[in-house]
Amino acid sequence: MTSNINGLIHNNLTIMKPADRARFRIGGSGEGQYFLGVYRTHSGPYPASLGKEVHVVRAFGIEVLSIRYKE
């Protein structure tokens, strides 16, 4: 998993149960990369080069999180 806000991701991982936290790997390269895009500090769409959008979370019709997957 990669993120443009690694500090935020790390903060959220620290409150997870160890078994859940163990499922995540931050950064690096290899097969099957997920990108979590947050829109609180990013006002436009993320580039297609980050992968295909596989999930979107909206609040009141506004996109707040997108998940992209790249093989």
mmCIF file of C-alpha atoms in Angstrom, residues 15-44:
data_model
loop_
_atom_site.group_PDB
_atom_site.id
_atom_site.type_symbol
_atom_site.label_atom_id
_atom_site.label_comp_id
_atom_site.label_asym_id
_atom_site.label_seq_id
_atom_site.Cartn_x
_atom_site.Cartn_y
_atom_site.Cartn_z
ATOM 1 C CA ILE A 15 -4.709 2.080 16.815
ATOM 2 C CA MET A 16 -5.486 -1.191 15.012
ATOM 3 C CA LYS A 17 -5.280 -4.610 16.588
ATOM 4 C CA PRO A 18 -1.915 -6.273 15.852
ATOM 5 C CA ALA A 19 -3.555 -9.007 13.740
ATOM 6 C CA ASP A 20 -5.241 -6.388 11.538
ATOM 7 C CA ARG A 21 -2.161 -4.181 11.382
ATOM 8 C CA ALA A 22 -0.059 -7.146 10.182
ATOM 9 C CA ARG A 23 -2.101 -7.237 6.951
ATOM 10 C CA PHE A 24 -0.644 -3.883 5.823
ATOM 11 C CA ARG A 25 2.723 -3.155 4.283
ATOM 12 C CA ILE A 26 3.613 0.479 3.700
ATOM 13 C CA GLY A 27 5.603 1.559 0.648
ATOM 14 C CA GLY A 28 7.915 -0.586 -1.357
ATOM 15 C CA SER A 29 7.367 -1.969 -4.803
ATOM 16 C CA GLY A 30 6.240 -5.248 -6.223
ATOM 17 C CA GLU A 31 3.116 -6.941 -7.479
ATOM 18 C CA GLY A 32 -0.321 -5.829 -6.496
ATOM 19 C CA GLN A 33 0.163 -2.287 -5.231
ATOM 20 C CA TYR A 34 -2.793 -0.492 -3.649
ATOM 21 C CA PHE A 35 -2.913 3.291 -3.447
ATOM 22 C CA LEU A 36 -5.153 5.017 -0.905
ATOM 23 C CA GLY A 37 -6.028 8.494 -2.065
ATOM 24 C CA VAL A 38 -7.507 10.962 0.375
ATOM 25 C CA TYR A 39 -9.080 14.205 -0.762
ATOM 26 C CA ARG A 40 -8.821 16.293 2.375
ATOM 27 C CA THR A 41 -5.511 17.736 1.187
ATOM 28 C CA HIS A 42 -5.728 16.762 -2.502
ATOM 29 C CA SER A 43 -8.278 18.706 -4.518
ATOM 30 C CA GLY A 44 -8.149 16.943 -7.884
#
